[in-house]
Amino acid sequence: MAQTLVYKILEAHLVEGKLEAGTPIGIRIDQTLTQDITGTMAMMEYEAMGAPRPATEVSVNYVDHNMMQLGFENADDHEFLRTFSARHGMYFSKPGNGICHQVHLERFSAPGKTLLGADSHTPTCGGAGMIAIGAGGLDVALAIAGQPFFIACPKVCLVKLTGRLRPFVAAKDVILKLLSILTTKGNVGWMVEYGGPGVKTLGVPERATITNMGAELGVTSSVFPSDKVTQAFLKAQGREKSWQPLAADRGATYDRVIEIDLGKIEPMVACPHSPDNVKTVREVGPIAVHQVCIGSCTNSSLRDLMTVAALLKNRTARPEVSLVVAPGSRQVLETLARQDVLYTLIAAGARIDEAACGFCIGAAQAPQTNAVSVRTSNRNFEGRSGTKTAGVYLVSPETAVACALTGKMTDPRDLKIEYPKVPAAARRLLIDDSMILAPSATPEQIEVFRGPNIVGPQPMDALPDRLAGPVTLRVGDKITTDHIMPAGALAVYRSNVPKYAQYVFARVDPEFSVRCLKARDAGKANFIVGGESYGQGSSREHAALCPRFLGVRAVIARSIERIHQANLVNFGILPLVFTDPKDAENIRQGDELEMACLKAAVASRELVTVRNVTRGTQFEALLKVSERERGILLAGGVLNLAGNARK
Ligand code: MIC
Ligand code: SF4
């Protein structure tokens, strides 16, 4: 039978289950990545499993998120990861070498392979024909140890691209257009496959911009075919050997088809505070802009920054605009420097940031009060920039430059300048892997460095038969992991669960952790009640691990996003879904809930009975998990099942 590209790659990696949409499947993982704020915990979890030799072809730990080093903590994490990688058979990408997704695309991507990354934007490498999936650190640790990765076999949506982008319209506008169609809600269990004659008009970095931001749709992954364009990309990276052609079979059928004519797309912008709040730039109109940040794993390739530089040549940013440029990798930065392009950016008044995440995660460049901040990144959740009152607008690099030059939201076509064609010669790459450290040849001689901030996962008890306690927090729709477990400057505590746990929901309700600890220490469970798309956004497992430390034992929501649901299960928190929206309305913060005879329910039933003791009511909540996940929940978390888990 004619197969989709998604199913072809999944079939080649299938180790458990059948390729039937909606049923659980286990796939073999060829490559993994972590980054510093997920990696330290993932490595400690890997250790708790007995730290077997990696079973993957390539496992890389990157440092790109926490780079400010305002105290000893970040540097200690970096050194922990460097020594751990050397000792345990993994590659280590040093701080300064770039953002994990950009570097992985450049140096490790390989069509037809699977990649599991402890970061939600791992699908970036789908731009080079990989099935690349974001997951919690614990799942990545299990994959390194050779365990299959489990997902629901996806439904596949074909996005058929026709035509060609017009000048000043970019790949970013394509994914923003798709976000306006599919939104950030309701896409759990899907993968997106790109096809059609428009594919060949897009370079690999452009494809990667599109697959990167597929994460915002909430789909499991996004993938482009591997073609001559992919071959040329890999050749330029000196890695042509990793290339193979890959495409869907002719006549393959899809669960949904969306057609996008590239020639009809306009410059788009995602307005505050959601990536699917999309309008055309012209619809938004000439609002004053205070900050422009170009970079992040979505738009920091050489192609992007060459285009930015060409547009900024002999021009300067408006005096009232703070312009920031952060290259995606050292390869990009070094190539810009060698080709005298960096000079153009500096002359235009750009503040050149490190090749790192920086502004994207609120770990640098927090904008002024009430700022309009125009960014080429992928998330604009409230407060993520580090400034709660700022509004972040997500755009293409072309639109970002137009805003920097005019001080207003501006459609780049209105600059009335010629669209620069970045000459192929200017794209000649500088290949230097000296900041990617290979695993040690004498691992036994490496001592893993551990600073005082490295505390690791705490013991967790098995699921009791009865849980009772308060609804410690009730929240609305679209609660992101940035709401649950804020990152930015607080990510300094990523390796220290008891400390980081103090900040769970800190921006939503600063008293949350105090209330939780009070109930936990009185022997009660804590419950969180949420709305639609609870846990969207990042892969950070701390959004489950830290609540669990605070005694949260169940989340009951209207719907829960994929990665977060898996993280909840991994840390023994019941992910429950309301069966009737009215039940959600009849529950208040502070209500006391009770769930009895839980073990039997979790072992085999789809429904769990929840009694609202305060209101004298009761309802059924859905527990939609696989057999394997039932075992994990009963054990109180995956680490309790792994051989050498800390007790
Ligand atoms: C993000 O973009 O939100 C992050 C920071 O990269 C996260 C990872 C994390 O919080 O550790 C992600 O996307 O998964
Ligand atoms: Fe880093 Fe931002 Fe990409 Fe997350 S989305 S990996 S913070 S650049």
PDB file of C-alpha atoms in Angstrom, residues 41-297:
ATOM      1  CA  MET A  41      18.178  16.266  35.282  1.00  0.00           C
ATOM      2  CA  ALA A  42      17.982  13.820  32.349  1.00  0.00           C
ATOM      3  CA  MET A  43      21.546  12.713  33.047  1.00  0.00           C
ATOM      4  CA  MET A  44      20.854  12.258  36.759  1.00  0.00           C
ATOM      5  CA  GLU A  45      17.827  10.166  35.815  1.00  0.00           C
ATOM      6  CA  TYR A  46      20.001   8.188  33.422  1.00  0.00           C
ATOM      7  CA  GLU A  47      22.357   7.578  36.306  1.00  0.00           C
ATOM      8  CA  ALA A  48      19.450   6.426  38.476  1.00  0.00           C
ATOM      9  CA  MET A  49      18.810   3.796  35.770  1.00  0.00           C
ATOM     10  CA  GLY A  50      22.325   2.500  36.194  1.00  0.00           C
ATOM     11  CA  ALA A  51      23.853   4.540  33.348  1.00  0.00           C
ATOM     12  CA  PRO A  52      24.229   1.791  30.741  1.00  0.00           C
ATOM     13  CA  ARG A  53      26.374   2.530  27.641  1.00  0.00           C
ATOM     14  CA  PRO A  54      24.298   4.562  25.160  1.00  0.00           C
ATOM     15  CA  ALA A  55      22.436   2.348  22.734  1.00  0.00           C
ATOM     16  CA  THR A  56      21.877   5.219  20.308  1.00  0.00           C
ATOM     17  CA  GLU A  57      23.980   6.049  17.251  1.00  0.00           C
ATOM     18  CA  VAL A  58      24.576   9.586  18.490  1.00  0.00           C
ATOM     19  CA  SER A  59      23.652  11.318  21.745  1.00  0.00           C
ATOM     20  CA  VAL A  60      24.575  14.962  22.187  1.00  0.00           C
ATOM     21  CA  ASN A  61      24.269  17.204  25.244  1.00  0.00           C
ATOM     22  CA  TYR A  62      24.235  20.894  24.350  1.00  0.00           C
ATOM     23  CA  VAL A  63      24.725  24.006  26.438  1.00  0.00           C
ATOM     24  CA  ASP A  64      22.711  26.891  25.049  1.00  0.00           C
ATOM     25  CA  HIS A  65      20.012  28.030  27.487  1.00  0.00           C
ATOM     26  CA  ASN A  66      21.575  29.124  30.782  1.00  0.00           C
ATOM     27  CA  MET A  67      24.573  31.122  29.644  1.00  0.00           C
ATOM     28  CA  MET A  68      24.447  34.243  31.794  1.00  0.00           C
ATOM     29  CA  GLN A  69      26.520  32.773  34.619  1.00  0.00           C
ATOM     30  CA  LEU A  70      25.526  35.385  37.178  1.00  0.00           C
ATOM     31  CA  GLY A  71      26.539  32.942  39.898  1.00  0.00           C
ATOM     32  CA  PHE A  72      28.343  29.607  40.040  1.00  0.00           C
ATOM     33  CA  GLU A  73      25.228  27.527  39.251  1.00  0.00           C
ATOM     34  CA  ASN A  74      25.200  27.714  35.435  1.00  0.00           C
ATOM     35  CA  ALA A  75      28.909  27.036  35.109  1.00  0.00           C
ATOM     36  CA  ASP A  76      28.581  24.086  37.481  1.00  0.00           C
ATOM     37  CA  ASP A  77      25.800  22.643  35.316  1.00  0.00           C
ATOM     38  CA  HIS A  78      27.969  23.064  32.212  1.00  0.00           C
ATOM     39  CA  GLU A  79      30.882  21.291  33.829  1.00  0.00           C
ATOM     40  CA  PHE A  80      28.633  18.514  35.096  1.00  0.00           C
ATOM     41  CA  LEU A  81      27.370  17.959  31.546  1.00  0.00           C
ATOM     42  CA  ARG A  82      30.845  18.094  30.006  1.00  0.00           C
ATOM     43  CA  THR A  83      32.295  15.536  32.387  1.00  0.00           C
ATOM     44  CA  PHE A  84      29.163  13.366  32.391  1.00  0.00           C
ATOM     45  CA  SER A  85      29.120  13.242  28.573  1.00  0.00           C
ATOM     46  CA  ALA A  86      32.807  12.372  28.388  1.00  0.00           C
ATOM     47  CA  ARG A  87      32.370   9.597  30.934  1.00  0.00           C
ATOM     48  CA  HIS A  88      29.152   8.128  29.584  1.00  0.00           C
ATOM     49  CA  GLY A  89      29.724   7.942  25.832  1.00  0.00           C
ATOM     50  CA  MET A  90      27.968  11.110  24.688  1.00  0.00           C
ATOM     51  CA  TYR A  91      28.970  14.182  22.687  1.00  0.00           C
ATOM     52  CA  PHE A  92      29.079  17.559  24.404  1.00  0.00           C
ATOM     53  CA  SER A  93      28.501  20.816  22.547  1.00  0.00           C
ATOM     54  CA  LYS A  94      30.248  23.547  24.507  1.00  0.00           C
ATOM     55  CA  PRO A  95      28.613  26.831  25.517  1.00  0.00           C
ATOM     56  CA  GLY A  96      29.211  29.205  22.625  1.00  0.00           C
ATOM     57  CA  ASN A  97      28.800  26.523  19.971  1.00  0.00           C
ATOM     58  CA  GLY A  98      25.170  27.405  19.420  1.00  0.00           C
ATOM     59  CA  ILE A  99      21.525  26.525  19.948  1.00  0.00           C
ATOM     60  CA  CYS A 100      20.941  22.782  20.067  1.00  0.00           C
ATOM     61  CA  HIS A 101      18.466  22.634  17.174  1.00  0.00           C
ATOM     62  CA  GLN A 102      20.496  24.792  14.811  1.00  0.00           C
ATOM     63  CA  VAL A 103      23.735  22.920  15.566  1.00  0.00           C
ATOM     64  CA  HIS A 104      22.047  19.535  15.358  1.00  0.00           C
ATOM     65  CA  LEU A 105      20.569  20.433  11.980  1.00  0.00           C
ATOM     66  CA  GLU A 106      23.966  21.531  10.723  1.00  0.00           C
ATOM     67  CA  ARG A 107      26.167  18.806  12.172  1.00  0.00           C
ATOM     68  CA  PHE A 108      24.085  15.688  12.908  1.00  0.00           C
ATOM     69  CA  SER A 109      20.787  15.662  11.004  1.00  0.00           C
ATOM     70  CA  ALA A 110      20.297  12.652   8.721  1.00  0.00           C
ATOM     71  CA  PRO A 111      17.234  11.968   6.562  1.00  0.00           C
ATOM     72  CA  GLY A 112      15.239   8.899   7.558  1.00  0.00           C
ATOM     73  CA  LYS A 113      16.602   8.739  11.108  1.00  0.00           C
ATOM     74  CA  THR A 114      14.727   9.288  14.359  1.00  0.00           C
ATOM     75  CA  LEU A 115      15.772  11.939  16.861  1.00  0.00           C
ATOM     76  CA  LEU A 116      14.377  12.331  20.368  1.00  0.00           C
ATOM     77  CA  GLY A 117      15.245  15.583  22.108  1.00  0.00           C
ATOM     78  CA  ALA A 118      14.633  16.936  25.582  1.00  0.00           C
ATOM     79  CA  ASP A 119      13.323  20.132  24.085  1.00  0.00           C
ATOM     80  CA  SER A 120      10.006  20.772  22.392  1.00  0.00           C
ATOM     81  CA  HIS A 121      11.584  22.291  19.272  1.00  0.00           C
ATOM     82  CA  THR A 122      13.441  19.101  18.407  1.00  0.00           C
ATOM     83  CA  PRO A 123      11.227  18.767  15.270  1.00  0.00           C
ATOM     84  CA  THR A 124      13.502  21.417  13.710  1.00  0.00           C
ATOM     85  CA  CYS A 125      15.500  18.538  12.189  1.00  0.00           C
ATOM     86  CA  GLY A 126      12.325  17.450  10.388  1.00  0.00           C
ATOM     87  CA  GLY A 127      13.472  20.074   7.898  1.00  0.00           C
ATOM     88  CA  ALA A 128      16.142  17.560   6.868  1.00  0.00           C
ATOM     89  CA  GLY A 129      13.769  14.599   6.575  1.00  0.00           C
ATOM     90  CA  MET A 130      14.027  13.193  10.100  1.00  0.00           C
ATOM     91  CA  ILE A 131      11.233  12.162  12.425  1.00  0.00           C
ATOM     92  CA  ALA A 132      12.373  14.375  15.278  1.00  0.00           C
ATOM     93  CA  ILE A 133      10.295  14.511  18.443  1.00  0.00           C
ATOM     94  CA  GLY A 134      10.423  16.548  21.645  1.00  0.00           C
ATOM     95  CA  ALA A 135      10.015  14.739  24.973  1.00  0.00           C
ATOM     96  CA  GLY A 136      10.718  15.026  28.666  1.00  0.00           C
ATOM     97  CA  GLY A 137      14.270  14.361  29.857  1.00  0.00           C
ATOM     98  CA  LEU A 138      13.332  11.050  31.429  1.00  0.00           C
ATOM     99  CA  ASP A 139      12.038   9.691  28.117  1.00  0.00           C
ATOM    100  CA  VAL A 140      15.249  10.830  26.449  1.00  0.00           C
ATOM    101  CA  ALA A 141      17.299   9.111  29.164  1.00  0.00           C
ATOM    102  CA  LEU A 142      15.329   5.903  28.553  1.00  0.00           C
ATOM    103  CA  ALA A 143      15.952   6.197  24.796  1.00  0.00           C
ATOM    104  CA  ILE A 144      19.698   6.612  25.350  1.00  0.00           C
ATOM    105  CA  ALA A 145      19.541   3.442  27.422  1.00  0.00           C
ATOM    106  CA  GLY A 146      18.011   1.668  24.418  1.00  0.00           C
ATOM    107  CA  GLN A 147      14.338   1.663  25.396  1.00  0.00           C
ATOM    108  CA  PRO A 148      11.813   2.345  22.670  1.00  0.00           C
ATOM    109  CA  PHE A 149      10.008   5.680  22.723  1.00  0.00           C
ATOM    110  CA  PHE A 150       6.244   5.378  22.970  1.00  0.00           C
ATOM    111  CA  ILE A 151       3.748   7.603  21.213  1.00  0.00           C
ATOM    112  CA  ALA A 152       0.247   7.252  19.903  1.00  0.00           C
ATOM    113  CA  CYS A 153       0.609   6.262  16.243  1.00  0.00           C
ATOM    114  CA  PRO A 154      -0.140   9.597  14.599  1.00  0.00           C
ATOM    115  CA  LYS A 155      -2.753  10.748  12.179  1.00  0.00           C
ATOM    116  CA  VAL A 156      -0.993  12.477   9.308  1.00  0.00           C
ATOM    117  CA  CYS A 157      -1.884  15.859   7.852  1.00  0.00           C
ATOM    118  CA  LEU A 158      -0.399  16.656   4.453  1.00  0.00           C
ATOM    119  CA  VAL A 159       0.388  20.313   3.946  1.00  0.00           C
ATOM    120  CA  LYS A 160       0.628  20.613   0.195  1.00  0.00           C
ATOM    121  CA  LEU A 161       2.719  23.568  -0.831  1.00  0.00           C
ATOM    122  CA  THR A 162       2.306  25.079  -4.275  1.00  0.00           C
ATOM    123  CA  GLY A 163       3.768  28.204  -5.886  1.00  0.00           C
ATOM    124  CA  ARG A 164       6.767  30.152  -4.602  1.00  0.00           C
ATOM    125  CA  LEU A 165       7.214  32.761  -1.880  1.00  0.00           C
ATOM    126  CA  ARG A 166       7.246  36.335  -3.107  1.00  0.00           C
ATOM    127  CA  PRO A 167      10.077  38.714  -2.162  1.00  0.00           C
ATOM    128  CA  PHE A 168       9.987  39.745   1.521  1.00  0.00           C
ATOM    129  CA  VAL A 169       7.718  36.829   2.404  1.00  0.00           C
ATOM    130  CA  ALA A 170       9.500  34.107   4.343  1.00  0.00           C
ATOM    131  CA  ALA A 171       9.232  30.573   5.691  1.00  0.00           C
ATOM    132  CA  LYS A 172       8.160  32.059   9.026  1.00  0.00           C
ATOM    133  CA  ASP A 173       5.083  33.481   7.343  1.00  0.00           C
ATOM    134  CA  VAL A 174       4.202  29.991   6.076  1.00  0.00           C
ATOM    135  CA  ILE A 175       4.153  28.468   9.548  1.00  0.00           C
ATOM    136  CA  LEU A 176       2.324  31.494  10.976  1.00  0.00           C
ATOM    137  CA  LYS A 177      -0.273  30.995   8.244  1.00  0.00           C
ATOM    138  CA  LEU A 178      -0.599  27.333   9.237  1.00  0.00           C
ATOM    139  CA  LEU A 179      -0.940  28.341  12.897  1.00  0.00           C
ATOM    140  CA  SER A 180      -3.796  30.618  11.904  1.00  0.00           C
ATOM    141  CA  ILE A 181      -5.513  27.605  10.321  1.00  0.00           C
ATOM    142  CA  LEU A 182      -4.780  24.820  12.821  1.00  0.00           C
ATOM    143  CA  THR A 183      -4.269  26.945  15.983  1.00  0.00           C
ATOM    144  CA  THR A 184      -2.324  25.731  19.015  1.00  0.00           C
ATOM    145  CA  LYS A 185      -5.196  23.598  20.296  1.00  0.00           C
ATOM    146  CA  GLY A 186      -6.606  20.233  19.324  1.00  0.00           C
ATOM    147  CA  ASN A 187      -3.693  18.824  17.311  1.00  0.00           C
ATOM    148  CA  VAL A 188      -2.450  16.257  19.813  1.00  0.00           C
ATOM    149  CA  GLY A 189      -1.785  12.922  18.124  1.00  0.00           C
ATOM    150  CA  TRP A 190      -1.042  14.358  14.668  1.00  0.00           C
ATOM    151  CA  MET A 191       2.091  14.693  12.582  1.00  0.00           C
ATOM    152  CA  VAL A 192       2.441  17.133   9.711  1.00  0.00           C
ATOM    153  CA  GLU A 193       4.054  16.069   6.461  1.00  0.00           C
ATOM    154  CA  TYR A 194       4.958  18.664   3.837  1.00  0.00           C
ATOM    155  CA  GLY A 195       4.674  17.897   0.154  1.00  0.00           C
ATOM    156  CA  GLY A 196       3.778  19.358  -3.214  1.00  0.00           C
ATOM    157  CA  PRO A 197       5.739  21.273  -5.840  1.00  0.00           C
ATOM    158  CA  GLY A 198       6.417  24.204  -3.490  1.00  0.00           C
ATOM    159  CA  VAL A 199       8.749  22.091  -1.335  1.00  0.00           C
ATOM    160  CA  LYS A 200      11.686  22.338  -3.735  1.00  0.00           C
ATOM    161  CA  THR A 201      11.584  26.148  -3.610  1.00  0.00           C
ATOM    162  CA  LEU A 202      12.497  26.109   0.087  1.00  0.00           C
ATOM    163  CA  GLY A 203      16.012  25.560   1.425  1.00  0.00           C
ATOM    164  CA  VAL A 204      16.644  23.271   4.398  1.00  0.00           C
ATOM    165  CA  PRO A 205      16.973  26.133   6.926  1.00  0.00           C
ATOM    166  CA  GLU A 206      13.622  27.489   5.685  1.00  0.00           C
ATOM    167  CA  ARG A 207      12.038  24.067   6.015  1.00  0.00           C
ATOM    168  CA  ALA A 208      13.526  23.863   9.502  1.00  0.00           C
ATOM    169  CA  THR A 209      11.887  27.173  10.458  1.00  0.00           C
ATOM    170  CA  ILE A 210       8.573  25.603   9.499  1.00  0.00           C
ATOM    171  CA  THR A 211       9.076  22.277  11.295  1.00  0.00           C
ATOM    172  CA  ASN A 212      10.515  24.071  14.331  1.00  0.00           C
ATOM    173  CA  MET A 213       7.343  26.016  14.899  1.00  0.00           C
ATOM    174  CA  GLY A 214       5.214  22.950  14.290  1.00  0.00           C
ATOM    175  CA  ALA A 215       5.825  22.550  18.032  1.00  0.00           C
ATOM    176  CA  GLU A 216       3.433  25.459  18.564  1.00  0.00           C
ATOM    177  CA  LEU A 217       0.686  23.522  16.766  1.00  0.00           C
ATOM    178  CA  GLY A 218       1.042  20.822  19.420  1.00  0.00           C
ATOM    179  CA  VAL A 219       1.664  18.104  16.799  1.00  0.00           C
ATOM    180  CA  THR A 220       4.089  15.290  17.589  1.00  0.00           C
ATOM    181  CA  SER A 221       6.427  16.136  14.710  1.00  0.00           C
ATOM    182  CA  SER A 222       6.644  17.759  11.274  1.00  0.00           C
ATOM    183  CA  VAL A 223       8.690  16.448   8.371  1.00  0.00           C
ATOM    184  CA  PHE A 224       9.799  17.473   4.899  1.00  0.00           C
ATOM    185  CA  PRO A 225      10.872  15.052   2.161  1.00  0.00           C
ATOM    186  CA  SER A 226      14.591  14.598   1.581  1.00  0.00           C
ATOM    187  CA  ASP A 227      15.468  15.737  -1.941  1.00  0.00           C
ATOM    188  CA  LYS A 228      18.201  17.407  -3.983  1.00  0.00           C
ATOM    189  CA  VAL A 229      17.887  20.497  -1.799  1.00  0.00           C
ATOM    190  CA  THR A 230      18.580  18.374   1.291  1.00  0.00           C
ATOM    191  CA  GLN A 231      21.513  16.788  -0.509  1.00  0.00           C
ATOM    192  CA  ALA A 232      23.008  20.202  -1.319  1.00  0.00           C
ATOM    193  CA  PHE A 233      22.564  21.295   2.303  1.00  0.00           C
ATOM    194  CA  LEU A 234      24.341  18.229   3.634  1.00  0.00           C
ATOM    195  CA  LYS A 235      27.058  18.584   1.004  1.00  0.00           C
ATOM    196  CA  ALA A 236      27.724  22.150   2.123  1.00  0.00           C
ATOM    197  CA  GLN A 237      28.030  20.751   5.649  1.00  0.00           C
ATOM    198  CA  GLY A 238      30.581  18.214   4.395  1.00  0.00           C
ATOM    199  CA  ARG A 239      28.147  15.426   5.268  1.00  0.00           C
ATOM    200  CA  GLU A 240      26.766  14.282   1.935  1.00  0.00           C
ATOM    201  CA  LYS A 241      27.161  10.675   3.092  1.00  0.00           C
ATOM    202  CA  SER A 242      24.275  11.154   5.512  1.00  0.00           C
ATOM    203  CA  TRP A 243      21.925  11.899   2.617  1.00  0.00           C
ATOM    204  CA  GLN A 244      19.321   9.594   1.164  1.00  0.00           C
ATOM    205  CA  PRO A 245      16.281  10.529  -0.920  1.00  0.00           C
ATOM    206  CA  LEU A 246      12.950  10.124   0.844  1.00  0.00           C
ATOM    207  CA  ALA A 247       9.394  10.951  -0.092  1.00  0.00           C
ATOM    208  CA  ALA A 248       5.862   9.682   0.333  1.00  0.00           C
ATOM    209  CA  ASP A 249       4.702   7.042  -2.140  1.00  0.00           C
ATOM    210  CA  ARG A 250       2.597   8.278  -4.998  1.00  0.00           C
ATOM    211  CA  GLY A 251      -1.053   7.806  -4.065  1.00  0.00           C
ATOM    212  CA  ALA A 252      -0.448   7.808  -0.303  1.00  0.00           C
ATOM    213  CA  THR A 253      -3.578   8.855   1.567  1.00  0.00           C
ATOM    214  CA  TYR A 254      -3.754  11.311   4.439  1.00  0.00           C
ATOM    215  CA  ASP A 255      -6.132  11.950   7.333  1.00  0.00           C
ATOM    216  CA  ARG A 256      -6.291  15.586   6.314  1.00  0.00           C
ATOM    217  CA  VAL A 257      -4.916  17.708   3.461  1.00  0.00           C
ATOM    218  CA  ILE A 258      -4.324  21.446   3.633  1.00  0.00           C
ATOM    219  CA  GLU A 259      -3.178  23.277   0.536  1.00  0.00           C
ATOM    220  CA  ILE A 260      -1.101  26.438   0.860  1.00  0.00           C
ATOM    221  CA  ASP A 261      -0.154  28.524  -2.166  1.00  0.00           C
ATOM    222  CA  LEU A 262       3.179  30.040  -1.170  1.00  0.00           C
ATOM    223  CA  GLY A 263       2.655  32.804  -3.716  1.00  0.00           C
ATOM    224  CA  LYS A 264      -0.411  34.076  -1.860  1.00  0.00           C
ATOM    225  CA  ILE A 265       1.124  34.375   1.607  1.00  0.00           C
ATOM    226  CA  GLU A 266       1.604  37.832   3.101  1.00  0.00           C
ATOM    227  CA  PRO A 267       4.007  38.875   5.874  1.00  0.00           C
ATOM    228  CA  MET A 268       2.327  37.647   9.065  1.00  0.00           C
ATOM    229  CA  VAL A 269       2.632  38.326  12.772  1.00  0.00           C
ATOM    230  CA  ALA A 270       1.592  36.365  15.861  1.00  0.00           C
ATOM    231  CA  CYS A 271       0.311  38.947  18.327  1.00  0.00           C
ATOM    232  CA  PRO A 272       0.489  38.690  22.130  1.00  0.00           C
ATOM    233  CA  HIS A 273       0.162  36.303  23.933  1.00  0.00           C
ATOM    234  CA  SER A 274      -0.225  33.219  21.772  1.00  0.00           C
ATOM    235  CA  PRO A 275       1.563  31.954  18.639  1.00  0.00           C
ATOM    236  CA  ASP A 276      -1.810  31.388  16.984  1.00  0.00           C
ATOM    237  CA  ASN A 277      -3.047  34.946  17.469  1.00  0.00           C
ATOM    238  CA  VAL A 278      -2.026  35.573  13.863  1.00  0.00           C
ATOM    239  CA  LYS A 279      -2.779  38.606  11.681  1.00  0.00           C
ATOM    240  CA  THR A 280      -1.110  40.064   8.614  1.00  0.00           C
ATOM    241  CA  VAL A 281       1.483  42.716   9.416  1.00  0.00           C
ATOM    242  CA  ARG A 282      -0.658  45.270   7.585  1.00  0.00           C
ATOM    243  CA  GLU A 283      -3.695  44.382   9.692  1.00  0.00           C
ATOM    244  CA  VAL A 284      -1.748  45.128  12.873  1.00  0.00           C
ATOM    245  CA  GLY A 285      -0.758  48.538  11.501  1.00  0.00           C
ATOM    246  CA  PRO A 286       2.055  50.929  12.459  1.00  0.00           C
ATOM    247  CA  ILE A 287       2.191  50.471  16.253  1.00  0.00           C
ATOM    248  CA  ALA A 288       5.379  51.797  17.892  1.00  0.00           C
ATOM    249  CA  VAL A 289       8.091  49.179  18.390  1.00  0.00           C
ATOM    250  CA  HIS A 290      10.628  49.338  21.234  1.00  0.00           C
ATOM    251  CA  GLN A 291      12.680  46.230  20.790  1.00  0.00           C
ATOM    252  CA  VAL A 292      13.558  43.944  17.869  1.00  0.00           C
ATOM    253  CA  CYS A 293      15.224  40.580  18.576  1.00  0.00           C
ATOM    254  CA  ILE A 294      16.466  38.431  15.699  1.00  0.00           C
ATOM    255  CA  GLY A 295      17.565  34.883  16.423  1.00  0.00           C
ATOM    256  CA  SER A 296      16.338  31.784  18.364  1.00  0.00           C
ATOM    257  CA  CYS A 297      16.147  28.260  17.009  1.00  0.00           C
TER     258      CYS A 297
END
